Coordinates of C-alpha atoms and ligand atoms in Angstrom, one line a residue:
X1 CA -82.4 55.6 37.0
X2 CA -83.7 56.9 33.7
X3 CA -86.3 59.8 34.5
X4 CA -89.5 58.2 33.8
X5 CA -91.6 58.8 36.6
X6 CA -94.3 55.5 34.8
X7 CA -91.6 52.9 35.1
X8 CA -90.6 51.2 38.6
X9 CA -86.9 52.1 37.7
X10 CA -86.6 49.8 34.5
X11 CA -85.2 51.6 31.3
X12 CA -88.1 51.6 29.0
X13 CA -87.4 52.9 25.5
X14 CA -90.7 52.3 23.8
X15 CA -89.2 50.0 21.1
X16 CA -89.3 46.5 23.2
X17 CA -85.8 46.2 23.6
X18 CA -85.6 47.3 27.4
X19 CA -82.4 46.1 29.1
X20 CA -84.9 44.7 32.0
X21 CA -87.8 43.8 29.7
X22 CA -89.1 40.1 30.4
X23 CA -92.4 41.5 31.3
X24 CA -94.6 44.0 32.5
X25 CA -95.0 43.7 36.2
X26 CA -98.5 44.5 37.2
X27 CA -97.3 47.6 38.8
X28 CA -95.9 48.7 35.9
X29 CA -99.8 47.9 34.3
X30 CA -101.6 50.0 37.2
X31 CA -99.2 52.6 36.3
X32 CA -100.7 52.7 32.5
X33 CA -103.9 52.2 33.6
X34 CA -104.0 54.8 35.8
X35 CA -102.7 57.8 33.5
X36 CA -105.3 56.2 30.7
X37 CA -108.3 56.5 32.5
X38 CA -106.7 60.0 34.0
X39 CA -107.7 61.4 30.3
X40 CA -110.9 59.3 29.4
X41 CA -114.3 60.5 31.2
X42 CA -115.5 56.8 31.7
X43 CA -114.3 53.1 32.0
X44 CA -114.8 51.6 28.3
X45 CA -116.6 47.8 28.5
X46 CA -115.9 46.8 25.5
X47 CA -112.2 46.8 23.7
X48 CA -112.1 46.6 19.7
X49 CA -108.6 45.9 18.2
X50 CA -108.7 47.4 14.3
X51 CA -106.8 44.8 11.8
X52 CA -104.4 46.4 8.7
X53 CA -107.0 49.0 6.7
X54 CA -109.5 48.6 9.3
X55 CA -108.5 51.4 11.1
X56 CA -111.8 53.7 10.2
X57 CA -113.7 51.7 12.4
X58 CA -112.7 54.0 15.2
X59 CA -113.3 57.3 13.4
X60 CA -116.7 57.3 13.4
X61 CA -116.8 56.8 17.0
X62 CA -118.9 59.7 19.2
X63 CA -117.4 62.6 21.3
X64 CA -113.5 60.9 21.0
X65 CA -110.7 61.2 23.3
X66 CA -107.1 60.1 21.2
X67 CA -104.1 58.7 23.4
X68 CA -101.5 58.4 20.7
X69 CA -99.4 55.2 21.9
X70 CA -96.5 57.5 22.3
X71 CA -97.8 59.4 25.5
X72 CA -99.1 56.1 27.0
X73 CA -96.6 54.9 29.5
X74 CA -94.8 51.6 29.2
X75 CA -96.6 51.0 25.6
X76 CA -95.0 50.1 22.6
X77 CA -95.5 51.6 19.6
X78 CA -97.1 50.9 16.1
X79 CA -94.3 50.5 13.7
X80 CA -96.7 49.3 10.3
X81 CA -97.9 51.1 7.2
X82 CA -101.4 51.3 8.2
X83 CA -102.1 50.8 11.4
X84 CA -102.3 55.2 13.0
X85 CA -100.9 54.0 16.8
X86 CA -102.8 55.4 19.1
X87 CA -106.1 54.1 21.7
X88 CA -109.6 56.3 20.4
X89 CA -112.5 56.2 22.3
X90 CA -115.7 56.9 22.6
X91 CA -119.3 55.8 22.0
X92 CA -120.1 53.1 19.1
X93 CA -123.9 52.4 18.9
X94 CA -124.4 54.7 22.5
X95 CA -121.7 52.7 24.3
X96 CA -118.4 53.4 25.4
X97 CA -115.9 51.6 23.7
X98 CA -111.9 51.9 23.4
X99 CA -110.3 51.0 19.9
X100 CA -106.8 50.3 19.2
X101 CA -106.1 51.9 16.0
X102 CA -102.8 50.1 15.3
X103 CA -101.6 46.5 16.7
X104 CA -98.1 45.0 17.8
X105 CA -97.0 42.4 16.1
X106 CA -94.3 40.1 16.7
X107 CA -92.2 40.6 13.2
X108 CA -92.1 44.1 14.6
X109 CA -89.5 42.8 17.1
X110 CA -91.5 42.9 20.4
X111 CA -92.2 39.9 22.6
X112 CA -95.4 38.3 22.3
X113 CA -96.3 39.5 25.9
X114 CA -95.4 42.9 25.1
X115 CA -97.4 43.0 21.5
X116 CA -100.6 41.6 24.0
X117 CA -100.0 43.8 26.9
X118 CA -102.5 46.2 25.4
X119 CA -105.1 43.9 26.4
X120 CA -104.4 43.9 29.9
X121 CA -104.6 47.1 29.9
X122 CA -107.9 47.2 28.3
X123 CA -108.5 45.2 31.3
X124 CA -107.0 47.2 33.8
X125 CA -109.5 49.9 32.7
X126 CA -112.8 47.9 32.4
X127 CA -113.0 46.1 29.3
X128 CA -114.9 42.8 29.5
X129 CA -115.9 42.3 25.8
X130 CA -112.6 42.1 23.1
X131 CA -113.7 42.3 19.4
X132 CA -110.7 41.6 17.4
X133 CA -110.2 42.5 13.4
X134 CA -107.5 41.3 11.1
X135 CA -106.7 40.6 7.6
X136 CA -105.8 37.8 6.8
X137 CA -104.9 35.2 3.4
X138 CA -107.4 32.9 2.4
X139 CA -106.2 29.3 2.3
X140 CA -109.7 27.8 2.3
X141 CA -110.1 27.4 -1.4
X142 CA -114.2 28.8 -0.9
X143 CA -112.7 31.9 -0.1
X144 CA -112.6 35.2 -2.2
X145 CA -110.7 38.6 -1.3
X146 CA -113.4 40.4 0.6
X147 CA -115.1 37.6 2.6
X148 CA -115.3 37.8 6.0
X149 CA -114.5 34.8 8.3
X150 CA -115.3 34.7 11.9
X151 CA -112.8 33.0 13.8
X152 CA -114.2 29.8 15.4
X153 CA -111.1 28.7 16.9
X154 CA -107.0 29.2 16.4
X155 CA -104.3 26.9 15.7
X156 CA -101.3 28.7 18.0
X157 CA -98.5 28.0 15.6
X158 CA -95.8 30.0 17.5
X159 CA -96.9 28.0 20.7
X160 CA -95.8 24.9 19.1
X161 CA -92.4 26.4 18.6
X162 CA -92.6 27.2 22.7
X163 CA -93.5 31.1 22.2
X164 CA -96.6 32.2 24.3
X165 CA -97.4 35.8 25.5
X166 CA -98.4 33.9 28.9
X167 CA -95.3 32.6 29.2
X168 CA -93.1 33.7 32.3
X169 CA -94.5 33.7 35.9
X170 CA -98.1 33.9 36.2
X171 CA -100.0 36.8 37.3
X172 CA -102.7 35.5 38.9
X173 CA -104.3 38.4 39.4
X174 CA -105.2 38.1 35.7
X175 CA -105.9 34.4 35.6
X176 CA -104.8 30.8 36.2
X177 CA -101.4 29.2 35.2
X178 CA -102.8 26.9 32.8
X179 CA -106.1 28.4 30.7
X180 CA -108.5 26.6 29.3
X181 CA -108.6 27.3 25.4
X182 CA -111.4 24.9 24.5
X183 CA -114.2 28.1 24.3
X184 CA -111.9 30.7 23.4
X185 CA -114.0 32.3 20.9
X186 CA -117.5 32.7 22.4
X187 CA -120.1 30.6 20.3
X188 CA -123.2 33.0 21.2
X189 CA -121.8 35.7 20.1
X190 CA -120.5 34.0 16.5
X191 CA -124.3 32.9 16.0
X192 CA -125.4 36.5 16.8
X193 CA -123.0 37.8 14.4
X194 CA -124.1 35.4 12.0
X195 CA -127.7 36.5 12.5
X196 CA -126.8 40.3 12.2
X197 CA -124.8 39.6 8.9
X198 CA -128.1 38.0 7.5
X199 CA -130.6 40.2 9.0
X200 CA -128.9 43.3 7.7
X201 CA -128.3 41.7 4.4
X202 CA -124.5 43.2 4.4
X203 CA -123.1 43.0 1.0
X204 CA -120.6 40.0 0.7
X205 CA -119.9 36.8 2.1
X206 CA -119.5 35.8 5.8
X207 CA -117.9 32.6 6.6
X208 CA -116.6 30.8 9.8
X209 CA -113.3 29.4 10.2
X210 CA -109.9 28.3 11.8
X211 CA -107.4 30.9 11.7
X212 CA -103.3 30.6 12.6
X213 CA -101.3 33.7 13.6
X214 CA -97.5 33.0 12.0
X215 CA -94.5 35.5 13.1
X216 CA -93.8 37.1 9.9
X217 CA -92.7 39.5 8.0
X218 CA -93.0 37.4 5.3
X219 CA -96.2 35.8 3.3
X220 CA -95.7 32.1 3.6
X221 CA -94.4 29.8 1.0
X222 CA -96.6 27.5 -1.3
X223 CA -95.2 24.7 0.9
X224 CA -96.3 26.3 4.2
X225 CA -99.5 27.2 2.8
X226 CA -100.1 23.5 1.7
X227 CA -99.1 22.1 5.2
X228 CA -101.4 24.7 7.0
X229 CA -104.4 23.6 4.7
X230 CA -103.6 19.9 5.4
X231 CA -103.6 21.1 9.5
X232 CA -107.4 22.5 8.5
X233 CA -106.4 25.9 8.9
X234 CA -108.8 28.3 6.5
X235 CA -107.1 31.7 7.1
X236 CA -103.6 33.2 7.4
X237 CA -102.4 36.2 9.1
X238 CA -99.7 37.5 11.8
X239 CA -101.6 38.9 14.2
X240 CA -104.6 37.9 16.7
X241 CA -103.7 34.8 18.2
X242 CA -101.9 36.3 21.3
X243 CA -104.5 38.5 22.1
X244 CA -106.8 36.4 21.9
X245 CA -104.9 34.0 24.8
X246 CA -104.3 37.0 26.5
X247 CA -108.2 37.9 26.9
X248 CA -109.2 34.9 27.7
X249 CA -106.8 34.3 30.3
X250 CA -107.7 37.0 31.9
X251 CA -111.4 36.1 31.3
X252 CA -112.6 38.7 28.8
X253 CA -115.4 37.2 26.6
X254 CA -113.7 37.1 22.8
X255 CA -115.3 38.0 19.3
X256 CA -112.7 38.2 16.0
X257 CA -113.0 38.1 12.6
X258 CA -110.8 38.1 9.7
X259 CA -111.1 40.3 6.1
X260 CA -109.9 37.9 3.4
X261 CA -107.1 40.4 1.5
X262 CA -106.0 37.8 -0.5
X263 CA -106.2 34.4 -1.5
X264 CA -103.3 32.4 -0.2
X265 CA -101.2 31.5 -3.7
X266 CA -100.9 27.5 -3.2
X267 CA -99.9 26.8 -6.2
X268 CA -96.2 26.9 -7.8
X269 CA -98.0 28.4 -11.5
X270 CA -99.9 30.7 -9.9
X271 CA -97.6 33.9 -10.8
X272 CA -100.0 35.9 -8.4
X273 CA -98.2 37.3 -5.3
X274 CA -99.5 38.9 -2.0
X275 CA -98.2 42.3 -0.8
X276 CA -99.3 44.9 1.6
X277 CA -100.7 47.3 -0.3
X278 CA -103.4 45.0 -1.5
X279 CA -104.3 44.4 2.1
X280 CA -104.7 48.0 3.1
X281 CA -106.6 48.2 -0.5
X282 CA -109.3 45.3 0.1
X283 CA -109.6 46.8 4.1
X284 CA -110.6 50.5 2.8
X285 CA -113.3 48.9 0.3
X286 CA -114.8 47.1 2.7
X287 CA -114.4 49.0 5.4
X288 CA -117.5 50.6 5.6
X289 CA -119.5 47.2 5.8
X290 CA -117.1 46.3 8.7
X291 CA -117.4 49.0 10.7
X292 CA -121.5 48.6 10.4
X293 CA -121.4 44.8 11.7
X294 CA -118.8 46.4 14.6
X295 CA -121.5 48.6 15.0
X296 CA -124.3 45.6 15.2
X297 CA -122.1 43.4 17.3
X298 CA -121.6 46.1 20.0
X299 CA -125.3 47.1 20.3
X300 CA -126.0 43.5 20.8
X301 CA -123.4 42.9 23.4
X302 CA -124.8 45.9 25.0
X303 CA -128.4 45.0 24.8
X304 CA -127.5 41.4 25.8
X305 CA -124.6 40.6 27.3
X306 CA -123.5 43.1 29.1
X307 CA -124.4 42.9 33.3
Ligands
HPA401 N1 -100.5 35.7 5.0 C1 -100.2 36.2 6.3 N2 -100.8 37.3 6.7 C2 -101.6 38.0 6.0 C3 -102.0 37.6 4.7 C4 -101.4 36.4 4.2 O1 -101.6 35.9 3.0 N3 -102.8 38.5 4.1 C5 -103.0 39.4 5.1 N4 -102.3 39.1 6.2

């Protein structure tokens, strides 16, 4: 027995390496869900995950409430330069919204079940809409550090290799056994987003593309780079993908877009090199345009989408 009156008995230490840790039962999710919406005044309907640098585009949100990851029970936490740790919410463009100021990622050493379970949660609690924001390498050779590329669709690189946050038994309380992942990223809303970039003449370039999520830590070599280009992939990052399986299996409607940081170095004389600090750089120069199309993307969902 360890004390912790959130956990059904299993020794939780907040890092991911519980001694009982395949998964999060849904009990285990209730219990989360519960003590979040305990210390929010409403049920958030739309879920916004903020990508390295992004993280601003929760502090402009209205009339706040801030659950540091660290209180929330059975979370993990945020163990990344520039990602804060901790859900914010409140109202974006007069609707009530819950941002995660900080991701999991899988270099970080959690599962990829564990570094979605966020997303259930969001679930748990109301969420029916997921915008997701990452940075990403550009390996499409139109691309420029500081474009934008909605995600169209995802290679799952890491399910090739047999690793999938849905993996395990299925919860089918969330959704089926086998998901369809043929409309994972919902077309209306990439034209719409498309539309709002043009219509509010945002500065830079918005493109659409194919993204891959690989495990990390480390950027990729020219060889990698090379092969994903060949496989039609046009950005690069570490992040994303599980969510993104996550939501749909469990039916949540998906937005996501990428900020070019870099441009993926695919060639061996190229003596440039990515690093992190860039990406936190190119994410607080452009953060202020991102957090405006948020802004636009929400109020649409909420004018249009929303039942
Ligand atoms: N590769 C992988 N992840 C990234 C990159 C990259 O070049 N840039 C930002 N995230």
């Amino acid at each position: 027995m360890n004390g912790n009156k959130y956990t059904n008995g299993e020794i939780r230490n907040g890092n991911g390496f519980e001694t009982n840790g395949d998964s999060c039962t849904y009990d285990d999710l209730m219990i989360t869900a519960k003590y979040v919406l305990d210390r929010i005044p409403k049920m958030p309907s739309i879920g916004i995950i903020c990508g390295s640098g992004m993280g601003a585009l929760a502090d402009t949100l209205q009339d706040k409430t801030i659950i540091p990851y660290g209180e929330i029970p059975n979370f993990p936490v945020s163990t990344v330069e520039g990602h804060a740790g901790q859900l914010v919410f409140g109202a974006c463009s007069g609707t009530y919204v819950v941002c995660m100021q900080g991701r999991f990622h899988h270099y970080e050493g959690y599962p990829l079940w564990k570094c979605a379970m966020p997303i259930r949660v969001m679930k748990l609690i109301g969420v029916e809409f997921l915008i997701a924001t990452n940075a990403a390498g550009g390996i499409n050779p139109a691309f420029n550090e500081g474009d934008v590329m909605l995600i169209k669709d995802h290679i799952n690189m890491m399910g090739f290799a047999g690793n999938n946050p849905l993996q395990g038994p299925n919860e089918s309380r969330f959704g089926p056994r086998f998901p369809p992942m043929c409309k994972a990223y919902d077309r209306d809303l990439i034209e719409k987003a498309k539309d709002i970039w043009k219509n509010q003449q945002f500065d830079g370039r918005l493109f659409e593309g194919v993204y891959t999520c690989l495990g990390g830590p480390n950027f990729e070599t020219v060889a990698e780079l090379r092969m994903l280009k060949l496989l039609g992939v046009d950005a690069v990052g570490m992040s994303t993908v599980h969510e993104v399986l996550t939501a749909r299996h469990c039916n949540m409607t998906v937005l996501a877009f990428s900020l070019i940081t870099n441009e993926c170095v695919m060639d061996y004389y190229d003596h440039s090199q990515p690093n992190h600090e860039e990406v936190i750089d190119v994410g607080k120069l452009r953060q202020s345009t991102l957090r405006r199309f948020v802004e636009e993307i929400v109020a649409y969902i909420a004018k249009n989408r929303m039942k």
